[in-house]
Coordinates of C-alpha atoms and ligand atoms in Angstrom, one line a residue:
X1 CA -38.0 19.3 7.1
X2 CA -37.7 19.2 3.4
X3 CA -34.7 17.1 1.7
X4 CA -34.8 19.9 -0.4
X5 CA -34.0 22.5 2.0
X6 CA -31.1 20.2 3.2
X7 CA -29.2 19.7 -0.2
X8 CA -29.9 23.7 -1.0
X9 CA -28.3 24.7 2.3
X10 CA -25.2 22.4 2.1
X11 CA -24.7 23.2 -1.6
X12 CA -24.9 26.8 -0.8
X13 CA -21.7 26.3 1.8
X14 CA -24.2 26.5 5.2
X15 CA -23.1 24.2 8.2
X16 CA -25.8 21.5 8.3
X17 CA -27.2 21.2 11.6
X18 CA -27.5 17.8 14.0
X19 CA -31.6 17.6 13.0
X20 CA -31.1 18.1 9.5
X21 CA -28.1 15.6 9.5
X22 CA -30.0 13.0 11.9
X23 CA -33.2 13.2 9.3
X24 CA -31.5 12.5 6.3
X25 CA -30.0 9.4 7.7
X26 CA -33.0 8.2 8.8
X27 CA -35.3 8.9 5.8
X28 CA -32.2 7.6 3.7
X29 CA -32.2 4.3 5.5
X30 CA -35.9 4.0 6.0
X31 CA -36.0 4.5 2.1
X32 CA -38.5 7.4 2.3
X33 CA -35.5 9.9 0.9
X34 CA -34.6 8.5 -2.7
X35 CA -31.3 7.9 -4.0
X36 CA -31.3 10.9 -6.1
X37 CA -31.7 13.2 -3.6
X38 CA -29.1 11.8 -1.4
X39 CA -26.5 11.4 -4.7
X40 CA -27.1 15.3 -4.7
X41 CA -26.4 15.9 -1.3
X42 CA -23.4 13.2 -1.0
X43 CA -21.9 15.5 -4.1
X44 CA -22.9 19.0 -2.2
X45 CA -20.8 17.6 0.7
X46 CA -18.1 16.3 -1.6
X47 CA -17.9 20.0 -3.0
X48 CA -18.4 22.4 0.2
X49 CA -17.5 20.1 2.7
X50 CA -18.0 19.4 6.6
X51 CA -16.8 20.6 9.7
X52 CA -15.7 18.8 12.6
X53 CA -19.3 18.8 14.4
X54 CA -21.3 18.2 11.0
X55 CA -19.1 15.2 10.1
X56 CA -19.6 14.1 14.2
X57 CA -23.1 14.2 13.8
X58 CA -22.9 12.0 10.6
X59 CA -21.4 9.3 11.8
X60 CA -23.4 9.5 15.1
X61 CA -26.4 9.4 12.9
X62 CA -25.1 6.2 10.7
X63 CA -23.8 4.8 14.3
X64 CA -27.8 4.4 15.3
X65 CA -28.8 3.4 12.3
X66 CA -28.5 -0.5 13.1
X67 CA -27.7 -2.8 15.8
X68 CA -24.7 -1.8 17.9
X69 CA -22.1 -4.5 19.7
X70 CA -22.4 -4.6 23.5
X71 CA -18.7 -5.1 25.0
X72 CA -19.9 -4.1 28.6
X73 CA -19.8 -7.7 30.0
X74 CA -16.1 -8.0 29.0
X75 CA -14.2 -6.3 32.1
X76 CA -11.6 -4.0 31.3
X77 CA -10.8 -2.0 28.5
X78 CA -10.9 -3.3 25.1
X79 CA -9.1 -2.4 21.5
X80 CA -10.0 -2.0 18.0
X81 CA -7.7 -1.4 15.1
X82 CA -8.4 -0.2 11.8
X83 CA -6.6 0.6 8.5
X84 CA -7.6 2.4 5.4
X85 CA -6.7 0.0 3.1
X86 CA -2.9 -1.2 1.9
X87 CA -1.4 -3.6 -0.2
X88 CA 0.2 -6.5 1.8
X89 CA -1.0 -5.3 5.3
X90 CA -1.7 -8.2 7.7
X91 CA -1.0 -6.2 10.6
X92 CA -4.0 -6.8 12.6
X93 CA -2.7 -10.7 12.7
X94 CA 0.1 -10.2 14.1
X95 CA -0.6 -7.2 16.7
X96 CA -4.0 -8.7 18.1
X97 CA -2.6 -12.1 19.5
X98 CA 1.0 -9.8 20.5
X99 CA -1.6 -7.2 22.6
X100 CA -4.0 -10.3 23.9
X101 CA -1.3 -12.2 25.4
X102 CA -1.0 -9.4 27.8
X103 CA -4.1 -9.8 28.9
X104 CA -5.8 -6.7 26.5
X105 CA -8.8 -7.7 25.1
X106 CA -9.3 -7.3 21.3
X107 CA -12.5 -7.4 19.6
X108 CA -12.0 -6.7 15.7
X109 CA -14.7 -7.0 12.9
X110 CA -13.1 -7.0 9.5
X111 CA -13.8 -7.0 5.9
X112 CA -13.5 -8.9 2.8
X113 CA -10.7 -7.5 0.4
X114 CA -12.2 -6.3 -2.7
X115 CA -9.5 -4.5 -5.8
X116 CA -5.8 -4.5 -4.8
X117 CA -5.9 -4.5 -1.0
X118 CA -6.9 -8.1 0.4
X119 CA -9.3 -8.6 3.2
X120 CA -8.4 -10.0 6.7
X121 CA -11.3 -12.5 6.6
X122 CA -10.2 -13.8 3.0
X123 CA -6.4 -14.4 4.6
X124 CA -7.4 -15.9 7.7
X125 CA -10.1 -18.3 5.4
X126 CA -7.1 -19.8 4.3
X127 CA -6.4 -21.6 7.3
X128 CA -8.6 -24.8 7.1
X129 CA -12.0 -24.8 9.5
X130 CA -11.2 -20.8 10.3
X131 CA -15.0 -19.2 10.8
X132 CA -15.4 -15.7 10.3
X133 CA -18.8 -15.9 11.3
X134 CA -19.6 -16.2 14.9
X135 CA -22.8 -14.9 16.4
X136 CA -22.8 -12.0 18.3
X137 CA -22.8 -13.7 21.5
X138 CA -20.1 -15.8 20.8
X139 CA -17.9 -13.0 19.6
X140 CA -18.6 -11.6 22.9
X141 CA -17.9 -14.6 24.6
X142 CA -14.8 -15.2 22.7
X143 CA -13.1 -11.9 23.3
X144 CA -14.0 -12.5 27.0
X145 CA -12.3 -16.1 27.3
X146 CA -9.5 -16.1 24.8
X147 CA -8.7 -12.4 24.6
X148 CA -9.3 -11.7 20.9
X149 CA -11.6 -12.5 18.1
X150 CA -12.0 -11.7 14.3
X151 CA -14.9 -12.0 12.5
X152 CA -17.1 -10.4 9.7
X153 CA -19.6 -8.1 10.5
X154 CA -21.9 -9.5 12.6
X155 CA -25.4 -8.4 13.1
X156 CA -27.1 -5.1 11.4
X157 CA -24.5 -2.9 11.9
X158 CA -24.6 0.7 10.6
X159 CA -26.8 -0.3 7.5
X160 CA -27.0 3.9 6.8
X161 CA -22.8 3.5 5.8
X162 CA -23.9 0.3 4.0
X163 CA -26.0 1.7 1.7
X164 CA -24.4 5.5 1.5
X165 CA -20.9 3.9 1.0
X166 CA -22.8 1.6 -2.1
X167 CA -24.2 5.1 -3.7
X168 CA -21.2 7.1 -3.2
X169 CA -19.0 4.0 -5.1
X170 CA -21.2 4.8 -8.4
X171 CA -21.5 8.5 -8.0
X172 CA -18.1 9.9 -7.8
X173 CA -18.0 10.9 -4.2
X174 CA -16.3 8.4 -2.0
X175 CA -12.8 10.3 -1.5
X176 CA -14.4 13.0 0.4
X177 CA -12.6 13.5 3.4
X178 CA -15.5 14.4 6.0
X179 CA -17.7 11.3 4.0
X180 CA -14.7 9.0 4.6
X181 CA -13.8 9.7 8.5
X182 CA -17.8 9.3 9.1
X183 CA -18.2 6.2 7.1
X184 CA -15.3 4.5 9.3
X185 CA -16.0 5.9 12.6
X186 CA -19.6 4.9 12.5
X187 CA -18.6 1.3 12.1
X188 CA -15.8 1.8 14.7
X189 CA -18.3 2.8 16.8
X190 CA -21.1 0.6 16.7
X191 CA -17.9 -1.9 17.2
X192 CA -18.3 -1.0 20.6
X193 CA -14.3 -0.6 21.6
X194 CA -12.8 1.8 23.8
X195 CA -9.6 2.1 22.6
X196 CA -9.1 2.4 18.8
X197 CA -5.8 3.1 16.5
X198 CA -6.6 3.8 12.8
X199 CA -3.3 2.8 10.6
X200 CA -3.9 5.8 8.5
X201 CA -1.9 4.7 5.0
X202 CA -0.3 7.1 2.6
X203 CA 0.9 6.9 -0.7
X204 CA 0.2 5.2 -4.7
X205 CA -1.1 2.4 -2.6
X206 CA -3.5 3.8 -0.3
X207 CA -6.7 6.1 -0.7
X208 CA -5.2 9.2 0.9
X209 CA -1.9 10.0 -1.7
X210 CA -0.5 13.2 0.3
X211 CA 0.5 13.6 3.6
X212 CA -1.6 16.7 3.9
X213 CA -5.0 14.7 2.5
X214 CA -4.0 11.7 5.2
X215 CA -3.0 14.4 8.3
X216 CA -6.5 15.9 7.5
X217 CA -8.6 12.4 7.6
X218 CA -6.3 11.6 10.4
X219 CA -7.2 14.4 12.4
X220 CA -10.9 14.5 11.9
X221 CA -11.7 10.6 12.9
X222 CA -9.7 11.5 16.1
X223 CA -11.9 14.1 16.8
X224 CA -15.0 11.9 16.2
X225 CA -13.7 9.6 18.1
X226 CA -12.9 11.5 21.4
X227 CA -16.4 13.8 20.7
X228 CA -17.9 10.2 21.8
X229 CA -15.7 9.2 24.4
X230 CA -13.2 7.3 22.8
X231 CA -9.4 7.0 23.6
X232 CA -8.1 8.0 19.6
X233 CA -4.7 6.9 18.2
X234 CA -4.1 7.4 14.0
X235 CA -0.8 6.4 13.0
X236 CA 0.1 7.3 9.3
X237 CA 2.2 5.3 7.5
X238 CA 3.9 5.1 4.3
X239 CA 2.6 2.9 1.4
X240 CA 4.8 3.8 -1.3
X241 CA 5.9 0.2 -0.6
X242 CA 3.5 -3.0 0.4
X243 CA 3.8 -3.7 3.5
X244 CA 6.4 -6.6 4.7
X245 CA 7.3 -8.8 2.1
X246 CA 4.0 -11.4 1.4
X247 CA 1.1 -10.2 -0.7
X248 CA -1.6 -12.7 -1.3
X249 CA -3.8 -14.7 1.2
X250 CA -1.9 -17.9 2.2
X251 CA 1.1 -16.1 1.8
X252 CA 0.5 -13.0 4.1
X253 CA -1.2 -15.7 6.9
X254 CA 2.3 -17.3 6.8
X255 CA 4.6 -13.9 7.0
X256 CA 2.4 -13.3 10.2
X257 CA 3.2 -16.4 11.9
X258 CA 7.3 -16.2 11.0
X259 CA 6.6 -12.6 12.8
X260 CA 5.1 -13.9 15.7
X261 CA 8.0 -16.7 15.3
X262 CA 10.5 -14.0 16.0
X263 CA 11.5 -13.9 12.3
X264 CA 9.1 -11.5 10.3
X265 CA 10.3 -8.6 8.2
X266 CA 11.7 -5.6 10.3
X267 CA 8.7 -2.8 8.8
X268 CA 5.8 -4.9 9.7
X269 CA 7.1 -5.8 13.4
X270 CA 7.8 -2.6 14.1
X271 CA 4.3 -1.4 12.8
X272 CA 2.7 -3.9 15.3
X273 CA 5.0 -2.9 17.9
X274 CA 4.5 1.3 17.1
X275 CA 0.3 0.4 17.2
X276 CA 0.6 -2.3 20.3
X277 CA 2.4 0.2 22.1
X278 CA -0.1 3.1 22.6
X279 CA -2.8 -0.2 23.1
X280 CA -1.2 -1.4 25.8
X281 CA -0.5 2.0 27.3
X282 CA -3.7 3.4 26.8
X283 CA -5.4 0.2 28.5
X284 CA -2.8 1.1 31.7
X285 CA -1.2 -2.5 31.1
X286 CA 2.5 -0.7 30.8
X287 CA 3.6 2.8 31.6
X288 CA 5.8 3.5 29.2
X289 CA 5.7 2.4 25.5
X290 CA 9.4 1.8 25.5
X291 CA 8.5 -0.7 28.2
X292 CA 5.7 -2.0 26.3
X293 CA 7.8 -2.7 22.9
X294 CA 10.3 -4.4 25.2
X295 CA 7.8 -7.1 26.7
X296 CA 5.9 -7.5 23.4
X297 CA 9.1 -8.6 21.8
X298 CA 9.5 -10.9 25.2
X299 CA 6.8 -12.5 23.9
X300 CA 7.6 -12.8 20.9
X301 CA 11.0 -14.5 22.0
X302 CA 8.9 -16.8 24.6
X303 CA 6.8 -17.4 22.5
X304 CA 3.4 -16.6 24.1
X305 CA 2.2 -14.5 21.5
X306 CA 2.6 -17.5 18.8
X307 CA 0.5 -19.5 21.4
X308 CA -2.1 -16.5 22.0
X309 CA -2.4 -16.8 17.8
X310 CA -2.9 -20.8 18.0
X311 CA -5.7 -20.5 20.8
X312 CA -7.6 -17.9 18.8
X313 CA -7.2 -19.5 15.7
X314 CA -8.7 -23.0 17.4
X315 CA -11.5 -20.7 19.1
X316 CA -12.9 -19.8 16.1
X317 CA -13.0 -23.5 14.4
X318 CA -9.8 -23.4 12.5
X319 CA -6.9 -25.8 12.3
X320 CA -4.1 -24.7 14.4
X321 CA -1.5 -26.7 13.7
X322 CA -0.9 -24.7 10.3
X323 CA 0.9 -22.5 12.4
X324 CA 3.1 -25.5 13.1
X325 CA 3.6 -26.4 9.8
X326 CA 3.3 -24.0 7.4
X327 CA 3.3 -26.2 4.2
X328 CA -0.2 -27.3 5.5
X329 CA -1.4 -23.9 3.7
X330 CA -2.3 -23.8 -0.1
X331 CA 0.7 -23.6 -1.7
X332 CA 1.2 -22.5 -5.4
X333 CA 2.3 -25.1 -8.4
X334 CA 5.2 -22.3 -9.5
X335 CA 7.4 -20.0 -7.9
X336 CA 8.9 -17.5 -10.4
X337 CA 11.6 -15.3 -10.2
X338 CA 11.2 -11.3 -11.6
X339 CA 14.7 -10.3 -11.7
X340 CA 16.6 -6.8 -12.0
X341 CA 17.9 -5.8 -15.4
X342 CA 20.6 -3.6 -13.8
X343 CA 22.0 -2.9 -10.9
X344 CA 21.8 -0.4 -8.0
X345 CA 19.3 0.7 -5.2
X346 CA 15.1 0.1 -4.7
X347 CA 14.3 3.4 -4.6
X348 CA 10.2 2.7 -5.2
X349 CA 7.9 -0.3 -5.2
X350 CA 5.0 1.0 -6.4
X351 CA 2.5 -1.0 -3.7
X352 CA -0.9 -0.8 -6.1
X353 CA 1.0 -2.7 -9.4
X354 CA 1.7 -4.9 -6.8
X355 CA -1.6 -5.6 -5.9
X356 CA -2.7 -5.6 -8.9
X357 CA -0.3 -8.2 -9.9
X358 CA -1.3 -10.2 -7.5
X359 CA -5.1 -9.7 -8.2
X360 CA -4.3 -11.0 -12.0
X361 CA -2.7 -14.3 -10.4
X362 CA -6.5 -14.6 -8.2
X363 CA -5.1 -13.2 -4.9
X364 CA -8.2 -10.4 -4.9
X365 CA -11.5 -9.8 -6.6
X366 CA -12.9 -7.4 -9.4
X367 CA -16.3 -7.8 -8.3
X368 CA -17.4 -9.7 -5.1
X369 CA -18.6 -12.6 -6.7
X370 CA -15.1 -13.6 -8.1
X371 CA -13.4 -16.2 -5.8
X372 CA -9.9 -16.3 -4.8
X373 CA -7.4 -18.2 -5.0
X374 CA -5.3 -18.8 -1.2
X375 CA -1.9 -19.8 -2.9
X376 CA -1.1 -17.3 -5.1
X377 CA 0.9 -14.0 -4.9
X378 CA 4.0 -12.2 -4.9
X379 CA 6.4 -12.2 -2.2
X380 CA 9.0 -9.6 -2.7
X381 CA 12.9 -10.1 -2.0
X382 CA 14.0 -6.6 -2.2
X383 CA 12.4 -3.7 -0.6
X384 CA 13.2 0.2 -0.8
X385 CA 16.7 1.3 0.0
X386 CA 18.2 -2.7 -0.9
X387 CA 20.8 -2.8 -2.9
X388 CA 20.0 -5.1 -6.0
X389 CA 22.6 -6.6 -8.6
X390 CA 21.6 -6.9 -12.3
X391 CA 19.9 -10.8 -12.8
X392 CA 18.9 -10.8 -8.9
X393 CA 15.5 -11.6 -7.9
X394 CA 13.2 -8.6 -7.3
X395 CA 10.4 -10.7 -6.2
X396 CA 8.8 -14.3 -6.4
X397 CA 5.5 -15.1 -8.1
X398 CA 3.2 -17.6 -6.6
X399 CA 1.4 -19.1 -9.2
X400 CA -1.0 -21.6 -10.4
X401 CA -1.4 -20.5 -13.8
X402 CA -3.8 -17.5 -14.5
X403 CA -2.1 -14.6 -16.2
X404 CA 1.3 -15.3 -14.9
X405 CA 3.0 -13.7 -17.9
X406 CA 1.2 -10.5 -17.4
X407 CA 1.7 -10.6 -13.3
X408 CA 5.6 -11.3 -14.1
X409 CA 5.4 -7.6 -16.3
X410 CA 3.4 -5.9 -13.8
X411 CA 5.5 -6.6 -11.0
X412 CA 8.3 -6.3 -12.9
X413 CA 7.6 -2.8 -13.8
X414 CA 6.7 -2.1 -10.0
X415 CA 10.4 -1.7 -9.2
X416 CA 12.4 1.4 -9.9
X417 CA 16.1 1.3 -9.5
X418 CA 18.6 4.3 -9.2
X419 CA 22.0 4.8 -8.1
X420 CA 21.1 6.8 -5.1
X421 CA 20.3 4.9 -2.1
X422 CA 17.1 6.1 -0.5
X423 CA 16.2 5.1 3.3
X424 CA 12.4 4.4 3.3
X425 CA 10.4 6.0 6.7
X426 CA 7.7 3.7 7.7
X427 CA 5.8 5.8 10.3
X428 CA 5.0 9.6 9.1
X429 CA 3.2 11.0 11.5
X430 CA 1.2 9.8 14.6
X431 CA -2.6 12.0 15.2
X432 CA -4.0 11.9 19.3
Ligands
LIG501 N1 -13.7 2.7 3.7 C1 -14.8 2.7 4.4 O1 -15.0 2.1 5.3 N2 -15.6 4.2 4.3 C2 -15.2 4.4 3.3 O2 -15.7 5.9 2.7 C3 -14.0 5.0 2.8 C4 -13.3 3.4 2.9

């Protein structure tokens, strides 16, 4: 087989065979296919697309390019959840202990943040001692014994995706739906869970800017997972405003803890109940989603979800007393108000701009070498649909002095205030 033939066939709009896709992935991972040929193929895929069968073959070939997590020694169904990246997205920190408090096994490998969306690992590291780097065997044991673990990628998982993603990043080929779907699904398949819920973010602050593109991506990922025997759900959620109120590492963990204590923001809780209800019914723990939601509310009220969070943090070496006393988290030196310059209703909060405002303060990274300040970030005082008076706080900037003025301007400009009241919609669609 010749790589030039494969590039030519895709360039001319033909469907690639499973063998051609496997040849490419194997050769590129081993180094026998150079970057320039892989770039040409990625661009041909970007322009001509791939059908479900081709995208499934690409996901499987990338899944098989390295180690795979073997969760088979853990009894029962194992669940995983993936978000395509949003601002203020701390869902996993609430969802995982919530569903694990019913005995469901939650096995999650997460990433660090780059750009305006924070990474779950960076957030968890704001708890003293929390260790993201546990070995595969310890990861499996913790999921078995505690019911949940959230770690960095362990072992040599999907090396083909790692190499190809880095290449796509510098060849303007990231935003291809079949390439994104196969990249995400290769990692989810290698991570080994039976039940996978994908949270596909839609809007200005997300990868997918339109509902049509988000539906296309979600449908393709659900199809790839189902073709591989996984139980798949994709929830399409609005990223036209940040999720919850807090954006920033320690601030988001504190908000997750408060949600587990029963006083979190409504949109965050609603999303966790929505995703959790699919996971718990698909695992056979509850018969209906309504029952599952009622039971989850009960485990928040009776403290079982918070107790599971503390057990999980302690199992990974973290100081669980942070959950009892959130003043133990790193604190910003100053909290400044960003005030409304007119009265009305908040009609839009640019999630991307809020993400950038947080990044300017040191809450995110521009390059992987940047060091994160866990204490800083933005806390919204108003969400879309809220009434606001002139001079009232729109949000609070938690700062240690870095780029404060610029961050406050960015945050102020993120808010749109209008005379019309608009009701935000969080869940836009569900694809199973
Ligand atoms: N996230 C991934 O893991 N892969 C992509 O291609 C895009 C987003």
